[in-house]
Short mmCIF file of C-alpha atoms in Angstrom, two decimals:
data_model
loop_
_atom_site.label_atom_id
_atom_site.label_comp_id
_atom_site.label_asym_id
_atom_site.label_seq_id
_atom_site.Cartn_x
_atom_site.Cartn_y
_atom_site.Cartn_z
CA MET O 1 41.12 18.05 -1.45
CA PRO O 2 40.80 20.00 1.70
CA LEU O 3 38.83 17.75 5.04
CA VAL O 4 36.14 21.13 4.87
CA PRO O 5 35.82 24.40 3.22
CA ARG O 6 37.30 27.63 2.81
CA HIS O 7 35.68 29.86 3.67
CA LEU O 8 35.18 27.49 7.01
CA ASN O 9 38.98 27.47 7.46
CA PRO O 10 40.13 27.58 10.71
CA LYS O 11 42.86 30.84 10.28
CA ARG O 12 39.87 32.81 8.23
CA LEU O 13 37.85 32.90 11.36
CA THR O 14 39.69 32.42 14.41
CA GLY O 15 40.00 36.63 13.89
CA MET O 16 36.17 35.70 15.54
CA ALA O 17 37.08 34.68 18.48
CA GLN O 18 40.10 36.44 19.21
CA LEU O 19 39.58 41.16 20.86
CA HIS O 20 43.03 42.55 18.32
CA PRO O 21 44.30 45.97 20.39
CA GLY O 22 43.66 47.69 17.03
CA ALA O 23 39.96 47.04 17.35
CA SER O 24 36.64 49.63 17.13
CA ARG O 25 33.90 48.56 20.22
CA LYS O 26 31.18 46.59 18.20
CA ASN O 27 33.65 44.74 16.37
CA ALA O 28 35.45 44.46 19.85
CA ARG O 29 31.38 43.43 21.53
CA ARG O 30 30.94 40.67 18.56
CA SER O 31 34.12 39.49 18.52
CA LYS O 32 33.02 38.86 22.42
CA ASN O 33 29.80 37.26 21.51
CA CYS O 34 31.65 35.04 18.75
CA TYR O 35 33.58 34.12 21.19
CA SER O 36 31.51 32.88 23.98
CA ALA O 37 29.46 31.28 21.98
CA LEU O 38 32.00 28.89 20.67
CA ARG O 39 32.95 27.73 24.05
CA GLU O 40 28.83 27.28 24.59
CA ILE O 41 28.57 24.88 21.17
CA LEU O 42 31.57 22.79 22.13
CA GLY O 43 31.29 22.77 25.44
CA VAL O 44 34.02 23.89 27.73
CA GLY O 45 35.62 26.72 30.26
CA ARG O 46 37.07 30.26 29.41
CA LEU O 47 40.22 28.56 30.62
CA MET O 48 40.40 25.78 28.55
CA LEU O 49 39.19 27.69 25.53
CA ASP O 50 42.26 30.56 26.35
CA THR O 51 44.57 27.62 26.92
CA VAL O 52 43.97 25.35 23.50
CA GLY O 53 43.10 28.37 21.79
CA PRO O 54 40.13 28.39 19.60
CA GLU O 55 42.32 27.52 16.41
CA LYS O 56 42.67 23.89 17.59
CA LEU O 57 38.95 23.24 19.54
CA LEU O 58 37.16 25.09 15.88
CA TRP O 59 39.35 22.31 14.58
CA ALA O 60 38.02 19.93 16.84
CA LEU O 61 33.90 21.09 15.73
CA LEU O 62 34.89 21.14 11.98
CA LEU O 63 35.69 18.01 12.20
CA ALA O 64 33.40 16.38 14.65
CA VAL O 65 30.67 17.90 11.57
CA THR O 66 32.46 16.49 8.90
CA PHE O 67 32.36 13.31 10.62
CA ASN O 68 29.01 12.88 11.31
CA ILE O 69 27.47 14.04 8.44
CA SER O 70 29.84 12.08 6.43
CA ALA O 71 28.50 8.96 9.19
CA ALA O 72 24.98 9.06 8.27
CA GLY O 73 23.61 6.98 6.86
CA VAL O 74 21.33 3.95 6.83
CA LYS O 75 21.21 1.10 9.79
CA LEU O 76 22.02 -2.23 8.49
CA ARG O 77 18.89 -4.34 9.47
CA ASP O 78 17.04 -1.50 7.09
CA ILE O 79 18.23 -3.33 3.74
CA VAL O 80 19.33 -6.60 4.58
CA MET O 81 17.61 -10.04 5.73
CA ILE O 82 19.10 -12.75 7.38
CA SER O 83 19.62 -15.30 4.99
CA GLY O 84 18.20 -18.51 6.80
CA ALA O 85 15.54 -15.96 8.23
CA ARG O 86 13.37 -15.68 6.56
CA ASP O 87 8.87 -15.63 7.23
CA ASN O 88 7.15 -18.29 6.08
CA GLN O 89 3.61 -18.37 3.75
CA LEU O 90 1.15 -20.53 4.92
CA VAL O 91 -2.78 -21.43 3.87
CA GLY O 92 -5.98 -23.22 4.41
CA TYR O 93 -9.35 -24.40 3.81
CA GLY O 94 -12.38 -23.40 5.57
CA LEU O 95 -15.68 -22.01 6.63
CA VAL O 96 -16.86 -19.23 7.56
CA ALA O 97 -20.81 -19.51 9.36
CA GLY O 98 -22.95 -16.53 10.67
CA LEU O 99 -23.93 -14.50 7.12
CA ALA O 100 -27.39 -14.60 7.61
CA GLY O 101 -28.19 -15.03 3.39
CA ASP O 102 -25.89 -13.77 2.19
CA GLY O 103 -23.69 -16.37 1.70
CA ASP O 104 -22.57 -19.28 -0.98
CA LYS O 105 -25.91 -20.55 -3.21
CA ASP O 106 -25.56 -24.46 -2.61
CA GLN O 107 -22.60 -24.97 -4.00
CA ALA O 108 -21.73 -28.70 -4.51
CA TYR O 109 -18.87 -27.62 -2.40
CA ASP O 110 -20.51 -25.66 -0.01
CA LYS O 111 -22.52 -28.94 0.67
CA GLN O 112 -19.80 -31.56 1.06
CA THR O 113 -17.68 -30.05 3.14
CA VAL O 114 -20.94 -29.33 5.53
CA ALA O 115 -20.79 -32.13 5.42
CA ASN O 116 -17.82 -33.35 5.91
CA MET O 117 -17.63 -31.12 8.98
CA LEU O 118 -20.33 -32.58 10.76
CA MET O 119 -19.55 -36.34 10.58
CA ARG O 120 -16.36 -35.19 12.39
CA TYR O 121 -19.12 -34.71 15.47
CA GLY O 122 -20.30 -37.72 14.91
CA ILE O 123 -23.18 -35.87 12.61
CA ASN O 124 -23.60 -38.08 9.30
CA ILE O 125 -25.82 -36.12 7.05
CA PRO O 126 -25.92 -36.94 3.46
CA ALA O 127 -24.80 -33.19 1.58
CA ALA O 128 -27.70 -33.20 -0.95
CA THR O 129 -29.73 -32.72 1.12
CA LEU O 130 -28.63 -29.64 3.54
CA SER O 131 -28.66 -25.99 2.94
CA ALA O 132 -25.43 -23.36 2.43
CA LYS O 133 -27.27 -20.08 1.98
CA ASN O 134 -25.36 -19.11 5.35
CA ILE O 135 -22.02 -19.91 5.30
CA ALA O 136 -19.45 -19.44 2.27
CA VAL O 137 -16.29 -21.82 1.84
CA VAL O 138 -12.72 -19.65 1.99
CA MET O 139 -9.84 -20.04 1.53
CA VAL O 140 -7.53 -18.07 4.68
CA THR O 141 -3.07 -17.83 4.55
CA ALA O 142 -1.38 -15.47 6.69
CA ASP O 143 2.68 -15.14 6.53
CA ILE O 144 3.96 -16.65 10.06
CA PRO O 145 7.41 -15.03 10.43
CA PRO O 146 10.87 -16.99 11.52
CA PHE O 147 12.21 -18.04 15.59
CA LEU O 148 7.84 -17.84 16.62
CA LYS O 149 7.39 -20.52 19.54
CA ASN O 150 4.10 -22.90 20.29
CA GLY O 151 1.61 -19.71 21.10
CA ALA O 152 2.08 -17.20 19.56
CA ARG O 153 -0.39 -15.93 17.50
CA ILE O 154 -0.65 -14.31 14.04
CA ASP O 155 -3.06 -12.19 11.90
CA VAL O 156 -4.55 -14.00 9.03
CA THR O 157 -6.45 -12.66 6.06
CA VAL O 158 -9.81 -14.45 5.21
CA ALA O 159 -11.43 -14.56 1.24
CA SER O 160 -14.03 -15.67 -0.21
CA MET O 161 -13.84 -18.78 -2.70
CA GLY O 162 -17.09 -19.09 -3.61
CA ASP O 163 -20.19 -16.58 -4.61
CA ALA O 164 -20.94 -15.08 -1.53
CA LYS O 165 -22.32 -11.23 -1.68
CA SER O 166 -20.44 -10.58 2.13
CA LEU O 167 -18.92 -11.80 4.58
CA THR O 168 -20.24 -9.37 7.13
CA GLY O 169 -21.19 -10.08 10.53
CA GLY O 170 -18.89 -14.04 9.44
CA VAL O 171 -16.91 -16.22 12.05
CA LEU O 172 -13.86 -18.52 10.92
CA LEU O 173 -14.84 -22.02 12.19
CA GLN O 174 -10.96 -23.54 12.84
CA THR O 175 -9.10 -23.79 9.87
CA PRO O 176 -5.46 -25.67 9.77
CA LEU O 177 -3.41 -23.35 7.63
CA LEU O 178 -0.70 -26.38 5.88
CA GLY O 179 2.99 -25.15 4.78
CA ALA O 180 4.30 -25.74 1.51
CA ASP O 181 5.41 -29.63 3.66
CA GLY O 182 2.00 -30.29 4.01
CA LYS O 183 2.18 -30.37 7.48
CA VAL O 184 -0.08 -28.00 10.05
CA TYR O 185 2.24 -24.82 11.95
CA ALA O 186 -0.93 -22.81 12.62
CA VAL O 187 -4.68 -22.82 13.81
CA ALA O 188 -7.20 -20.16 13.00
CA GLN O 189 -10.62 -18.77 13.73
CA GLY O 190 -12.61 -16.54 15.16
CA PRO O 191 -15.21 -13.59 13.59
CA LEU O 192 -14.19 -11.90 10.18
CA VAL O 193 -13.23 -7.22 10.04
CA LEU O 194 -13.89 -6.15 7.58
CA GLY O 195 -13.13 -3.26 5.85
CA GLY O 196 -15.77 -3.26 4.04
CA PHE O 197 -20.05 -3.15 2.82
CA SER O 198 -23.03 -4.20 0.92
CA ALA O 199 -26.24 -3.78 1.26
CA GLY O 200 -29.22 -3.03 -1.16
CA GLU O 201 -31.09 -5.64 -3.59
CA GLY O 202 -29.55 -6.74 -6.84
CA GLY O 203 -31.29 -7.33 -9.92
CA ALA O 204 -34.00 -5.34 -11.51
CA GLY O 205 -34.72 -1.92 -10.69
CA GLY O 206 -32.47 -2.88 -7.07
CA ALA O 207 -29.86 -1.67 -5.93
CA THR O 208 -27.19 -1.76 -4.44
CA VAL O 209 -24.02 0.16 -2.40
CA THR O 210 -20.74 -1.38 -1.50
CA LYS O 211 -18.11 0.01 -0.54
CA ASN O 212 -14.25 -1.93 -0.27
CA HIS O 213 -14.25 -5.61 -0.89
CA PRO O 214 -17.20 -7.02 1.05
CA THR O 215 -15.98 -10.76 0.39
CA THR O 216 -12.02 -10.06 1.55
CA ALA O 217 -11.73 -9.82 5.22
CA GLN O 218 -8.95 -10.58 8.36
CA ILE O 219 -8.58 -11.94 12.08
CA ILE O 220 -6.04 -9.70 14.13
CA ASN O 221 -4.05 -12.70 15.97
CA GLY O 222 -6.50 -14.81 14.43
CA ALA O 223 -4.59 -18.13 14.65
CA LEU O 224 -2.19 -19.46 17.12
CA VAL O 225 1.18 -21.33 16.15
CA GLU O 226 1.31 -25.13 16.69
CA ARG O 227 4.82 -25.83 15.25
CA GLU O 228 7.91 -24.10 15.43
CA ILE O 229 9.30 -24.44 12.33
CA PRO O 230 12.86 -24.94 12.66
CA THR O 231 15.63 -21.68 11.64
CA GLN O 232 19.55 -21.82 11.36
CA PHE O 233 21.27 -18.83 10.11
CA VAL O 234 25.29 -19.30 10.54
CA HIS O 235 27.13 -21.67 8.81
CA ASP O 236 29.93 -22.47 9.05
CA HIS O 237 30.60 -19.44 12.23
CA SER O 238 29.64 -17.37 9.10
CA VAL O 239 26.26 -15.43 8.39
CA GLU O 240 24.79 -14.02 4.90
CA LEU O 241 23.37 -11.19 4.54
CA LEU O 242 20.65 -10.26 1.68
CA LEU O 243 19.81 -7.02 0.39
CA ARG O 244 16.72 -6.72 0.12
CA ASP O 245 18.20 -4.69 -3.51
CA PRO O 246 20.61 -5.65 -4.34
CA SER O 247 23.92 -3.77 -6.58
CA PHE O 248 27.07 -3.81 -5.98
CA ASN O 249 27.61 -0.35 -4.93
CA SER O 250 25.73 -1.25 -2.50
CA ALA O 251 26.96 -4.42 -1.54
CA ALA O 252 30.79 -3.52 -1.36
CA ASN O 253 29.85 -0.59 1.19
CA MET O 254 28.54 -2.50 2.95
CA ALA O 255 30.96 -4.72 3.50
CA ALA O 256 34.15 -1.89 3.63
CA ALA O 257 32.12 -0.28 6.60
CA ILE O 258 30.82 -4.09 8.48
CA ASN O 259 34.85 -4.86 7.81
CA GLU O 260 35.35 -1.12 10.14
CA VAL O 261 34.25 -2.55 13.07
CA PHE O 262 35.32 -6.22 12.35
CA THR O 263 38.84 -6.00 10.17
CA ASN O 264 38.71 -8.14 7.55
CA SER O 265 35.18 -10.32 8.31
CA ALA O 266 33.07 -9.48 5.66
CA HIS O 267 33.73 -9.49 1.43
CA ALA O 268 30.52 -9.58 -1.35
CA MET O 269 29.80 -12.73 -3.32
CA ASP O 270 27.68 -10.63 -5.79
CA SER O 271 25.27 -7.86 -5.75
CA SER O 272 22.97 -9.80 -3.81
CA THR O 273 24.58 -11.59 -0.78
CA VAL O 274 27.72 -9.65 1.53
CA HIS O 275 29.79 -12.57 3.80
CA VAL O 276 30.71 -12.57 7.56
CA GLN O 277 32.94 -14.29 9.29
CA MET O 278 31.91 -14.15 12.60
CA PRO O 279 35.34 -12.91 14.99
CA ASP O 280 36.29 -15.65 17.40
CA GLY O 281 34.52 -16.02 20.39
CA ALA O 282 31.33 -14.67 18.84
CA GLU O 283 30.36 -18.17 18.02
CA ALA O 284 28.87 -18.44 21.62
CA SER O 285 26.84 -15.83 21.05
CA PRO O 286 25.92 -15.27 18.00
CA VAL O 287 22.97 -12.82 18.79
CA ASP O 288 24.87 -10.39 19.60
CA PHE O 289 26.69 -10.29 16.85
CA ILE O 290 24.15 -9.92 15.10
CA ALA O 291 21.74 -6.98 17.12
CA ARG O 292 25.79 -4.50 16.55
CA LEU O 293 25.54 -5.98 12.70
CA ASN O 294 22.48 -4.35 12.27
CA MET O 295 23.69 -1.39 13.81
CA ILE O 296 26.01 -1.23 11.33
CA GLU O 297 25.24 2.36 9.55
CA VAL O 298 25.64 2.23 5.91
CA THR O 299 24.90 4.27 3.04
CA PRO O 300 23.31 2.63 0.50
CA ASP O 301 23.62 2.50 -3.97
CA THR O 302 20.80 4.19 -5.06
CA PRO O 303 20.66 4.47 -8.77
CA ALA O 304 19.88 6.97 -10.52
CA ARG O 305 15.55 5.29 -12.22
CA ILE O 306 12.28 7.04 -12.59
CA ILE O 307 8.92 5.27 -12.22
CA ILE O 308 5.82 6.12 -13.83
CA ASN O 309 2.30 4.46 -13.47
CA GLU O 310 0.00 4.96 -16.62
CA ARG O 311 -2.84 3.84 -14.46
CA THR O 312 -3.22 6.48 -11.91
CA GLY O 313 -1.25 8.72 -12.67
CA THR O 314 2.82 8.35 -10.45
CA ILE O 315 5.40 9.86 -10.80
CA VAL O 316 8.58 8.49 -8.63
CA ALA O 317 12.17 9.72 -8.53
CA THR O 318 15.36 8.92 -7.41
CA ALA O 319 17.87 11.55 -7.04
CA ALA O 320 20.43 11.03 -8.60
CA ILE O 321 18.59 11.31 -12.40
CA HIS O 322 20.59 13.95 -14.64
CA ILE O 323 19.11 15.67 -17.26
CA SER O 324 21.29 16.72 -20.94
CA SER O 325 20.68 20.82 -21.32
CA CYS O 326 17.74 20.05 -24.29
CA ALA O 327 14.40 22.05 -25.25
CA VAL O 328 11.54 20.53 -25.02
CA ALA O 329 7.79 21.81 -25.97
CA SER O 330 4.76 19.44 -24.66
CA GLY O 331 0.78 20.67 -26.25
CA ASN O 332 -2.53 19.16 -25.46
CA ILE O 333 -4.47 18.02 -27.97
CA THR O 334 -8.60 17.68 -26.60
CA ILE O 335 -10.24 15.96 -29.96
CA ASN O 336 -14.49 15.54 -28.72
CA VAL O 337 -16.83 13.52 -29.96
CA THR O 338 -20.27 14.28 -29.13
CA GLN O 339 -23.52 12.38 -29.93
CA SER O 340 -27.50 13.16 -30.41
CA GLN O 341 -30.59 12.20 -31.26
CA ASP O 342 -32.60 14.45 -33.31
CA VAL O 343 -36.84 13.79 -34.72
CA SER O 344 -36.96 14.11 -38.27
CA GLN O 345 -40.63 15.76 -37.91
CA PRO O 346 -41.63 14.92 -41.61
CA ASN O 347 -44.52 17.53 -43.57
CA SER O 348 -48.38 17.51 -42.41
CA PHE O 349 -49.46 16.82 -45.55
CA GLY O 350 -45.93 14.93 -47.25
CA GLY O 351 -46.98 11.81 -45.95
CA GLY O 352 -43.61 9.75 -44.50
CA SER O 353 -44.02 9.15 -40.57
CA THR O 354 -41.29 10.79 -37.55
CA ALA O 355 -38.21 8.72 -37.10
CA VAL O 356 -35.32 8.92 -34.78
CA THR O 357 -31.74 10.21 -36.25
CA LYS O 358 -27.72 10.26 -35.15
CA ARG O 359 -26.55 13.31 -35.20
CA THR O 360 -22.53 13.69 -34.59
CA ASP O 361 -20.40 16.95 -34.11
CA THR O 362 -16.70 16.57 -33.68
CA SER O 363 -14.34 18.99 -32.05
CA VAL O 364 -10.00 19.53 -32.35
CA THR O 365 -9.05 22.22 -28.92
CA GLU O 366 -4.85 22.10 -28.84
CA SER O 367 -2.87 24.13 -26.34
CA LYS O 368 -0.64 26.79 -27.46
CA SER O 369 3.07 25.26 -26.06
CA ALA O 370 6.52 27.40 -27.28
CA MET O 371 9.33 25.41 -27.10
CA VAL O 372 11.32 25.67 -23.65
CA ALA O 373 15.12 24.82 -23.92
CA LEU O 374 16.62 23.88 -20.67
CA GLN O 375 20.02 23.44 -19.36
CA GLU O 376 22.08 21.13 -17.84
CA LEU O 377 19.97 19.10 -14.47
CA PRO O 378 21.67 17.67 -12.37
CA THR O 379 19.61 17.06 -9.74
CA VAL O 380 15.67 15.67 -9.12
CA GLU O 381 14.82 19.13 -7.33
CA LYS O 382 16.63 20.69 -10.70
CA VAL O 383 14.41 18.86 -12.98
CA ALA O 384 11.01 18.95 -10.93
CA ALA O 385 11.79 22.54 -11.23
CA ALA O 386 12.17 22.82 -14.27
CA LEU O 387 8.85 20.71 -15.37
CA ASN O 388 6.93 22.45 -13.22
CA ALA O 389 8.08 26.25 -14.94
CA LEU O 390 6.32 24.31 -17.71
CA GLY O 391 3.21 23.95 -16.02
CA ALA O 392 3.24 19.98 -17.25
CA THR O 393 0.99 17.75 -15.42
CA PRO O 394 2.03 14.04 -14.38
CA ARG O 395 0.61 12.50 -17.60
CA ASP O 396 1.90 15.98 -19.26
CA MET O 397 5.30 15.30 -17.95
CA MET O 398 5.10 10.62 -19.08
CA SER O 399 5.64 12.09 -22.07
CA ILE O 400 8.23 14.59 -21.71
CA PHE O 401 10.37 12.18 -20.21
CA GLN O 402 9.99 8.95 -22.95
CA ALA O 403 10.84 11.99 -25.07
CA MET O 404 14.02 13.02 -23.32
CA LYS O 405 15.35 9.29 -23.03
CA GLN O 406 14.90 8.21 -26.26
CA ALA O 407 16.84 11.52 -27.78
CA GLY O 408 19.19 9.81 -24.77
CA ALA O 409 19.09 13.23 -22.41
CA LEU O 410 17.84 11.59 -19.25
CA GLN O 411 20.37 9.85 -17.79
CA ALA O 412 18.19 7.38 -15.29
CA GLU O 413 16.66 3.83 -16.25
CA LEU O 414 12.77 5.01 -17.44
CA ILE O 415 10.38 1.39 -15.84
CA THR O 416 6.57 2.15 -16.74
CA ARG O 417 4.17 0.32 -14.68
#
């Protein structure tokens, strides 16, 4: 197989950069321009180009372009994570104060929580005597990344547990955040930031305007890390790379790309794990070794997959999908059912009483659609163009894809959400 396409063969292109004795003036001028452009692209002087020759330099240019195209890929850090270097989840139970009457409606756990908090400050009041309309009991959650030291800050999310109308204007009181082992790793506190609001009065005759979720809020950098989570990512002079999207092909490609940089150091253990042995001398600086690993470029394997979200009408297809030759016809059927109320009025001298009756009108509309033959569609661009030419809506495309899959014409995984 030739390294470059036939139409890019330097033997056919060098004529553009050479002046032949019998060439016309127009061709000579064109050849001079090509000759100068080649020198400019290669970044060499006229003497070097004349000495080496445009044919060899053009080969070098095409080899460099081919290498750059083949080497283009995704950095390792974007598709894997280091085993052991993972996030951890934290959760806490706390109080939000200052809600101006929009808090929980005197729930038993609210009162007990407030009484327990006051007891910490030396105030002993029975829980039954407290009023809790300006406070809300909340759950506080956060993700703590690896390697964070004491004093670092992380974001927290606050969500109401009770029947508070809104957390607008609230302040989270000091809340310890615990890990799965029951130890406190961070402490959260601060004013809440909401992405919505709620206004008005509900009930009979009232109106309420609500935007987004007023009972969920965030505090950016709202928690201080109090305990560092121990992290170990080097085991027996080796590290394990975990693929975010497991694939046997991607794991094999990744191991091959690593072995080009660190000879015979990586092998794929399964579809989601690549074991990398650290070279001699790298044990003293594992961070530098992993930094070099992260910069290695690899071409991940993208499966042929179509994701259909029936609720939102969204379709996402990868570039690897393939549709065999088939014929498609899609039509829409619309059924309208309308109910209305009529008044039945008796005759003036016939007796009887006025009555309200219901009337139902039903209509069916079916759009006409011819069967269209689709040739083999090997790329996602051709699939999109063919379906758009049919005038199919996203809802129609969902049905078409499902029917194609059942007919065996769709060579891709179909996932319905």
